[in-house]
């Protein structure tokens, strides 16, 4: 039994939805009329804004110089631990020849010398020493050789002391003492440039050795190198998008063809992006290579509005004045485009919120919000004005390309075939029963005559269901294998020295983790046997370089008893630290003196973990295991290595923006569930967007794409791109009044399929040049955006047209209404015939 109040409340909600919908359509209709009456104004204002802000962008362009601030989590425990470690053991006082890279290393130069396959690097000592001497002879900057490492080591068989038989590679690091001085930092930068040049020169001299160099500025240089490499490819992308948009907007009908509108639509999006860039640089924004994705993101949304307005223009009645046709197109298209633009702004606005812990993601989302607002403004103003002028030319029967008067049919009949082809307005192609000559557009013709019948064929539907099950299976499988992309190499140019160095280091020096500093920052009773046991337990499983362990061994060998505080510290200061082989431990212990009594207030140890090929993942696991122990044990300590700043909770930091954006979209769609055109439209939209988002996430994981800041931004964009293309199709379907679901989905595809296909095709073709940019960043961008466009196209043209014919909303009530109207019309006609039988005779 239904509640008595239920029908009344349902009718009330339905009336409210209709009022809101008609109110929005009325507003957009008036906006269209305003644009059509003042096209020069709406054309001039955006142009002036672009010139003003575009020139300022050129004058204020400045690249981001701090890579750590950009890609490392902003709020991480590792940064606090670094500050504490640096305050206890400053870099300029850490004179240990092997471990002074535990803090932020500052200026340095590193080189890996690799011998040919089968050779032993230890037998090429002369080449190594020549390289070493050449570095030490460089001028400017106080440099010091601080250590070496062997890679690709082969041990002597059955050797108890692990003697080295041979090695493939050796790594040498040189640090510069700058002490934070700006002048010395400039000298250090000059030294690093000379160091890299020297390594290239030595590589030419020593053909029997392969040299891979790295400096402190190498990561920053190779990160920004992507932007330099991509400049020409972005221009090629623009040309391809312009060509695709122009061709897809053309028709054989020279009157109704709109090639220049497709061209001007893409240019409209371009000038809105330039204006957004000018605003970004005026507000002291700094450019970084992750912003390379903004033109592609903004183009995908902007051209969707352009093609929808063109489709809306084609759906208007030709016999209306062009101003009324513009207003009708706005009322038909701009309601949905306003909703999708609002969702873009909400999702990227949440990505720019303080909850986002990656500065690169935050900066990108802030810039994207400005781009979306300007994109929306430029579409309805600048492109709307272009549409007004094109409509005026069409109403006055001017050629769409040559802007000349189209001759009469009689005149054309006397001309050659080529002239008739160029100047034909389609009057010969339009039959007497066709009311819409725009149906001759090649995409619309293909959808109406071929594709719609094929995809709704009953024999095709089972194969589509199987296809979706395969799609869902692979997506689910990929979602179970997600890995975080804390490796900064994913953002660098693929042919850069930094990537080459990292690959060689990963191959030959992955047996051990980086040196981890173990800092005890509170006074501790080191002479106590229980404390000694706790320290041994914490260091178990690591190769430890510890003054404590060495001191205990010294006491045991010397047969000295130090079971109390005074004896322990006295022997430590007077005997142990005076030995030449133990003097370097002086920098690892901090003493305080109160009267005649000395205390150890802090100390540090060094730990190295044994790792396998997946070195980074194991280092993160070590960090996650050691930190909880610092809170549960009686010993208060911290662990730190400079790489921890990039790894610390990186996976959580990069996934939070997507979760927040997804939650925002879900919340908006649920809150507007009873206020939109139809509740089932929102329901289907949520299902479609979820399916596309999970599909992109799973397939990009199977395509070896990690969860770094670029892939996260692409996932946020996927949410909006899916809504942008699925929403018009779904809302048209739920509002369609045809007899069956099949006829409704055909009508939806015929109405919006052309714009969707035009936009996705232009979007995907524009991505092709990214394949030729030798950069890991652009590879990630290409893969994610290709999957975004592909999955959206699959859902709009394959999955939704089939699944919507199985599930609600039902169209039976529309069928009953039409039957009732037909029956009522037949009864009225019968009554008229009975009252006036002569009328039939007259007819």
Tab-separated table of C-alpha atoms in Angstrom, residues 136-420:
chain	number	residue	atom	x	y	z
A	136	UNK	CA	89.910	17.682	-6.817
A	137	UNK	CA	91.902	20.016	-9.078
A	138	UNK	CA	88.755	21.996	-10.004
A	139	UNK	CA	88.722	25.603	-8.792
A	140	UNK	CA	86.032	27.457	-6.830
A	141	UNK	CA	84.561	25.891	-3.741
A	142	UNK	CA	86.091	23.858	-0.958
A	143	UNK	CA	85.572	20.249	-1.897
A	144	UNK	CA	86.286	16.989	-0.108
A	145	UNK	CA	86.164	13.390	-1.219
A	146	UNK	CA	83.908	11.730	1.346
A	147	UNK	CA	83.653	8.108	0.363
A	148	UNK	CA	82.990	5.431	-2.170
A	149	UNK	CA	80.816	2.399	-2.718
A	150	UNK	CA	81.168	-0.712	-4.797
A	151	UNK	CA	78.377	-2.084	-6.948
A	152	UNK	CA	77.861	-5.414	-8.692
A	153	UNK	CA	80.136	-7.078	-6.159
A	154	UNK	CA	81.239	-10.710	-6.528
A	155	UNK	CA	82.671	-12.207	-3.347
A	156	UNK	CA	85.442	-14.779	-3.076
A	157	UNK	CA	83.808	-18.236	-2.761
A	158	UNK	CA	83.809	-19.735	0.739
A	159	UNK	CA	85.287	-16.525	2.173
A	160	UNK	CA	84.495	-16.091	5.848
A	161	UNK	CA	85.346	-12.380	5.943
A	162	UNK	CA	83.379	-11.624	2.731
A	163	UNK	CA	86.396	-10.691	0.641
A	164	UNK	CA	85.636	-8.947	-2.656
A	165	UNK	CA	86.664	-10.789	-5.795
A	166	UNK	CA	85.446	-8.248	-8.364
A	167	UNK	CA	82.989	-5.374	-8.863
A	168	UNK	CA	81.292	-3.795	-11.878
A	169	UNK	CA	80.886	-0.237	-10.584
A	170	UNK	CA	82.172	2.273	-8.081
A	171	UNK	CA	80.362	5.374	-6.801
A	172	UNK	CA	82.183	8.484	-5.603
A	173	UNK	CA	80.553	11.516	-3.980
A	174	UNK	CA	82.008	15.014	-3.569
A	175	UNK	CA	80.397	17.492	-1.195
A	176	UNK	CA	80.915	21.269	-1.179
A	177	UNK	CA	81.004	23.185	2.088
A	178	UNK	CA	78.733	26.182	1.515
A	179	UNK	CA	77.430	26.699	5.094
A	180	UNK	CA	74.252	28.329	3.760
A	181	UNK	CA	76.025	31.426	2.376
A	182	UNK	CA	74.398	32.863	-0.764
A	183	UNK	CA	77.784	33.729	-2.289
A	184	UNK	CA	79.202	30.286	-1.620
A	185	UNK	CA	76.017	28.741	-2.958
A	186	UNK	CA	76.544	30.559	-6.268
A	187	UNK	CA	80.134	29.335	-6.318
A	188	UNK	CA	78.858	25.840	-5.577
A	189	UNK	CA	76.394	26.048	-8.470
A	190	UNK	CA	79.203	27.081	-10.792
A	191	UNK	CA	81.321	24.190	-9.504
A	192	UNK	CA	78.507	21.715	-10.194
A	193	UNK	CA	78.172	22.949	-13.794
A	194	UNK	CA	81.909	22.530	-14.277
A	195	UNK	CA	81.719	19.101	-12.649
A	196	UNK	CA	79.112	17.895	-15.158
A	197	UNK	CA	81.134	19.297	-18.077
A	198	UNK	CA	84.247	17.575	-16.734
A	199	UNK	CA	82.462	14.217	-16.520
A	200	UNK	CA	81.381	14.512	-20.169
A	201	UNK	CA	84.952	15.340	-21.168
A	202	UNK	CA	86.410	12.446	-19.164
A	203	UNK	CA	83.897	10.086	-20.750
A	204	UNK	CA	85.389	10.902	-24.149
A	205	UNK	CA	88.921	10.293	-22.848
A	206	UNK	CA	88.153	6.998	-21.060
A	207	UNK	CA	86.294	4.853	-23.559
A	208	UNK	CA	86.836	1.764	-21.416
A	209	UNK	CA	84.733	3.280	-18.584
A	210	UNK	CA	81.176	4.540	-18.540
A	211	UNK	CA	80.652	7.638	-16.388
A	212	UNK	CA	77.245	8.604	-14.973
A	213	UNK	CA	77.206	11.922	-13.143
A	214	UNK	CA	74.716	13.639	-10.881
A	215	UNK	CA	74.722	17.017	-9.108
A	216	UNK	CA	72.349	18.632	-6.633
A	217	UNK	CA	70.713	20.750	-9.366
A	218	UNK	CA	70.365	17.793	-11.792
A	219	UNK	CA	66.888	16.775	-10.604
A	220	UNK	CA	65.582	20.347	-10.905
A	221	UNK	CA	67.185	20.793	-14.345
A	222	UNK	CA	65.825	17.517	-15.716
A	223	UNK	CA	62.386	18.202	-14.222
A	224	UNK	CA	62.107	21.495	-16.126
A	225	UNK	CA	63.690	19.957	-19.208
A	226	UNK	CA	60.319	18.343	-19.950
A	227	UNK	CA	58.757	21.756	-20.605
A	228	UNK	CA	61.533	22.646	-23.048
A	229	UNK	CA	61.227	19.343	-24.891
A	230	UNK	CA	57.414	19.595	-25.085
A	231	UNK	CA	57.127	23.114	-26.552
A	232	UNK	CA	57.094	22.118	-30.202
A	233	UNK	CA	54.936	19.042	-29.507
A	234	UNK	CA	52.274	21.148	-27.781
A	235	UNK	CA	52.114	23.382	-30.853
A	236	UNK	CA	51.745	20.285	-33.054
A	237	UNK	CA	48.904	19.129	-30.773
A	238	UNK	CA	47.195	22.477	-31.216
A	239	UNK	CA	47.473	22.227	-35.015
A	240	UNK	CA	46.032	18.694	-34.955
A	241	UNK	CA	43.107	19.764	-32.749
A	242	UNK	CA	42.438	22.779	-34.980
A	243	UNK	CA	42.453	20.570	-38.078
A	244	UNK	CA	40.193	17.934	-36.516
A	245	UNK	CA	37.724	20.526	-35.205
A	246	UNK	CA	37.619	22.299	-38.567
A	247	UNK	CA	37.032	19.118	-40.575
A	248	UNK	CA	34.465	17.682	-38.168
A	249	UNK	CA	32.457	20.931	-38.317
A	250	UNK	CA	32.294	20.927	-42.119
A	251	UNK	CA	29.485	19.766	-44.412
A	252	UNK	CA	28.942	19.512	-48.164
A	253	UNK	CA	26.305	22.192	-47.716
A	254	UNK	CA	28.227	25.459	-48.200
A	255	UNK	CA	25.508	27.426	-46.398
A	256	UNK	CA	25.220	25.341	-43.232
A	257	UNK	CA	28.827	24.145	-43.003
A	258	UNK	CA	30.688	25.751	-40.088
A	259	UNK	CA	34.439	24.996	-40.481
A	260	UNK	CA	35.499	28.400	-39.205
A	261	UNK	CA	33.378	27.963	-36.083
A	262	UNK	CA	35.251	24.763	-35.242
A	263	UNK	CA	38.520	26.651	-35.754
A	264	UNK	CA	37.371	29.663	-33.713
A	265	UNK	CA	36.091	27.373	-30.943
A	266	UNK	CA	39.554	25.885	-30.400
A	267	UNK	CA	41.137	29.359	-30.552
A	268	UNK	CA	38.592	30.519	-27.952
A	269	UNK	CA	39.835	27.865	-25.537
A	270	UNK	CA	43.458	28.800	-26.328
A	271	UNK	CA	43.017	32.485	-25.502
A	272	UNK	CA	41.178	31.589	-22.280
A	273	UNK	CA	44.195	29.444	-21.266
A	274	UNK	CA	46.568	32.333	-22.062
A	275	UNK	CA	44.458	34.669	-19.915
A	276	UNK	CA	44.472	32.157	-17.047
A	277	UNK	CA	48.275	31.851	-17.334
A	278	UNK	CA	48.591	35.650	-17.155
A	279	UNK	CA	46.474	35.782	-13.981
A	280	UNK	CA	48.575	32.960	-12.495
A	281	UNK	CA	51.875	34.771	-13.081
A	282	UNK	CA	50.496	38.148	-11.949
A	283	UNK	CA	49.625	36.551	-8.596
A	284	UNK	CA	53.301	35.516	-8.201
A	285	UNK	CA	52.779	31.983	-9.436
A	286	UNK	CA	55.831	30.020	-10.556
A	287	UNK	CA	55.808	27.679	-13.519
A	288	UNK	CA	56.608	23.985	-13.179
A	289	UNK	CA	56.415	21.088	-15.626
A	290	UNK	CA	53.279	19.572	-14.080
A	291	UNK	CA	51.327	22.566	-15.452
A	292	UNK	CA	51.961	21.122	-18.907
A	293	UNK	CA	48.717	19.182	-18.517
A	294	UNK	CA	46.492	22.260	-18.146
A	295	UNK	CA	46.162	23.017	-21.904
A	296	UNK	CA	44.987	19.448	-22.535
A	297	UNK	CA	42.611	19.454	-19.546
A	298	UNK	CA	41.083	22.817	-20.459
A	299	UNK	CA	40.868	21.920	-24.146
A	300	UNK	CA	38.943	18.722	-23.389
A	301	UNK	CA	36.287	20.656	-21.472
A	302	UNK	CA	36.208	23.812	-23.612
A	303	UNK	CA	35.809	22.122	-26.978
A	304	UNK	CA	32.946	20.064	-25.513
A	305	UNK	CA	31.039	23.321	-24.987
A	306	UNK	CA	31.954	24.473	-28.487
A	307	UNK	CA	30.674	21.323	-30.200
A	308	UNK	CA	27.526	21.200	-28.035
A	309	UNK	CA	26.675	24.779	-29.017
A	310	UNK	CA	27.176	23.872	-32.678
A	311	UNK	CA	24.879	20.864	-32.252
A	312	UNK	CA	22.369	23.043	-30.413
A	313	UNK	CA	22.428	25.505	-33.322
A	314	UNK	CA	21.743	22.674	-35.791
A	315	UNK	CA	18.719	21.567	-33.746
A	316	UNK	CA	17.039	24.984	-33.917
A	317	UNK	CA	14.414	25.829	-36.550
A	318	UNK	CA	15.834	27.400	-39.695
A	319	UNK	CA	12.855	29.657	-40.277
A	320	UNK	CA	13.511	31.555	-37.022
A	321	UNK	CA	15.599	34.790	-36.930
A	322	UNK	CA	19.224	34.102	-36.096
A	323	UNK	CA	18.960	35.885	-32.730
A	324	UNK	CA	16.163	33.580	-31.629
A	325	UNK	CA	18.133	30.587	-32.847
A	326	UNK	CA	21.114	31.682	-30.715
A	327	UNK	CA	18.845	32.041	-27.676
A	328	UNK	CA	17.299	28.605	-28.283
A	329	UNK	CA	20.747	27.026	-28.627
A	330	UNK	CA	21.845	28.609	-25.335
A	331	UNK	CA	18.733	27.435	-23.488
A	332	UNK	CA	19.262	23.924	-24.868
A	333	UNK	CA	23.017	23.579	-24.195
A	334	UNK	CA	24.215	26.002	-21.527
A	335	UNK	CA	22.181	24.466	-18.668
A	336	UNK	CA	24.108	21.182	-18.833
A	337	UNK	CA	27.391	22.937	-19.642
A	338	UNK	CA	26.936	25.187	-16.600
A	339	UNK	CA	26.399	22.143	-14.391
A	340	UNK	CA	29.482	20.313	-15.682
A	341	UNK	CA	31.633	23.462	-15.414
A	342	UNK	CA	30.464	23.864	-11.811
A	343	UNK	CA	31.506	20.296	-11.042
A	344	UNK	CA	34.920	20.954	-12.619
A	345	UNK	CA	35.304	23.970	-10.357
A	346	UNK	CA	34.171	22.051	-7.251
A	347	UNK	CA	36.464	19.065	-7.779
A	348	UNK	CA	39.584	21.046	-8.641
A	349	UNK	CA	38.697	23.550	-5.919
A	350	UNK	CA	38.773	20.706	-3.408
A	351	UNK	CA	42.111	19.628	-4.866
A	352	UNK	CA	43.399	23.154	-4.178
A	353	UNK	CA	42.188	23.042	-0.556
A	354	UNK	CA	44.497	22.827	2.496
A	355	UNK	CA	43.738	19.096	2.702
A	356	UNK	CA	45.995	18.546	-0.305
A	357	UNK	CA	49.506	17.738	0.907
A	358	UNK	CA	51.373	17.912	-2.425
A	359	UNK	CA	52.185	21.472	-3.490
A	360	UNK	CA	52.352	20.569	-7.198
A	361	UNK	CA	48.797	19.196	-7.068
A	362	UNK	CA	47.571	22.250	-5.165
A	363	UNK	CA	49.140	24.719	-7.629
A	364	UNK	CA	47.769	22.769	-10.590
A	365	UNK	CA	44.238	22.692	-9.149
A	366	UNK	CA	44.317	26.423	-8.368
A	367	UNK	CA	45.345	27.204	-11.931
A	368	UNK	CA	42.762	24.787	-13.298
A	369	UNK	CA	39.958	26.503	-11.351
A	370	UNK	CA	40.868	29.839	-12.942
A	371	UNK	CA	41.062	28.173	-16.376
A	372	UNK	CA	37.598	26.610	-15.986
A	373	UNK	CA	35.993	29.932	-14.988
A	374	UNK	CA	37.591	31.773	-17.903
A	375	UNK	CA	36.802	28.874	-20.217
A	376	UNK	CA	33.104	29.132	-19.371
A	377	UNK	CA	33.105	32.925	-19.745
A	378	UNK	CA	34.921	32.822	-23.113
A	379	UNK	CA	32.651	30.094	-24.519
A	380	UNK	CA	29.405	31.962	-23.941
A	381	UNK	CA	30.875	35.399	-24.781
A	382	UNK	CA	33.644	35.152	-27.393
A	383	UNK	CA	32.526	31.970	-29.130
A	384	UNK	CA	28.868	32.970	-28.746
A	385	UNK	CA	29.645	36.186	-30.636
A	386	UNK	CA	31.349	34.187	-33.387
A	387	UNK	CA	28.226	32.001	-33.578
A	388	UNK	CA	26.091	35.148	-33.905
A	389	UNK	CA	28.089	36.403	-36.901
A	390	UNK	CA	28.037	32.936	-38.493
A	391	UNK	CA	24.268	32.732	-37.969
A	392	UNK	CA	23.792	36.134	-39.564
A	393	UNK	CA	25.794	35.006	-42.598
A	394	UNK	CA	23.684	31.865	-42.862
A	395	UNK	CA	20.401	33.770	-42.604
A	396	UNK	CA	21.516	36.118	-45.378
A	397	UNK	CA	22.582	33.107	-47.478
A	398	UNK	CA	26.317	33.795	-47.559
A	399	UNK	CA	28.902	31.113	-48.292
A	400	UNK	CA	30.365	29.692	-45.028
A	401	UNK	CA	33.957	29.829	-46.337
A	402	UNK	CA	34.148	32.499	-49.052
A	403	UNK	CA	31.531	34.801	-47.435
A	404	UNK	CA	29.895	35.564	-50.798
A	405	UNK	CA	26.231	35.357	-51.812
A	406	UNK	CA	25.120	31.870	-52.800
A	407	UNK	CA	23.681	31.904	-56.356
A	408	UNK	CA	20.181	30.746	-57.150
A	409	UNK	CA	19.416	27.191	-58.218
A	410	UNK	CA	18.743	28.266	-61.825
A	411	UNK	CA	22.124	29.982	-62.027
A	412	UNK	CA	23.910	26.932	-60.595
A	413	UNK	CA	22.292	24.602	-63.109
A	414	UNK	CA	24.071	26.455	-65.917
A	415	UNK	CA	27.508	26.097	-64.282
A	416	UNK	CA	30.058	23.255	-64.301
A	417	UNK	CA	29.854	20.390	-61.785
A	418	UNK	CA	32.818	21.590	-59.721
A	419	UNK	CA	31.217	25.012	-59.328
A	420	UNK	CA	27.911	23.417	-58.278
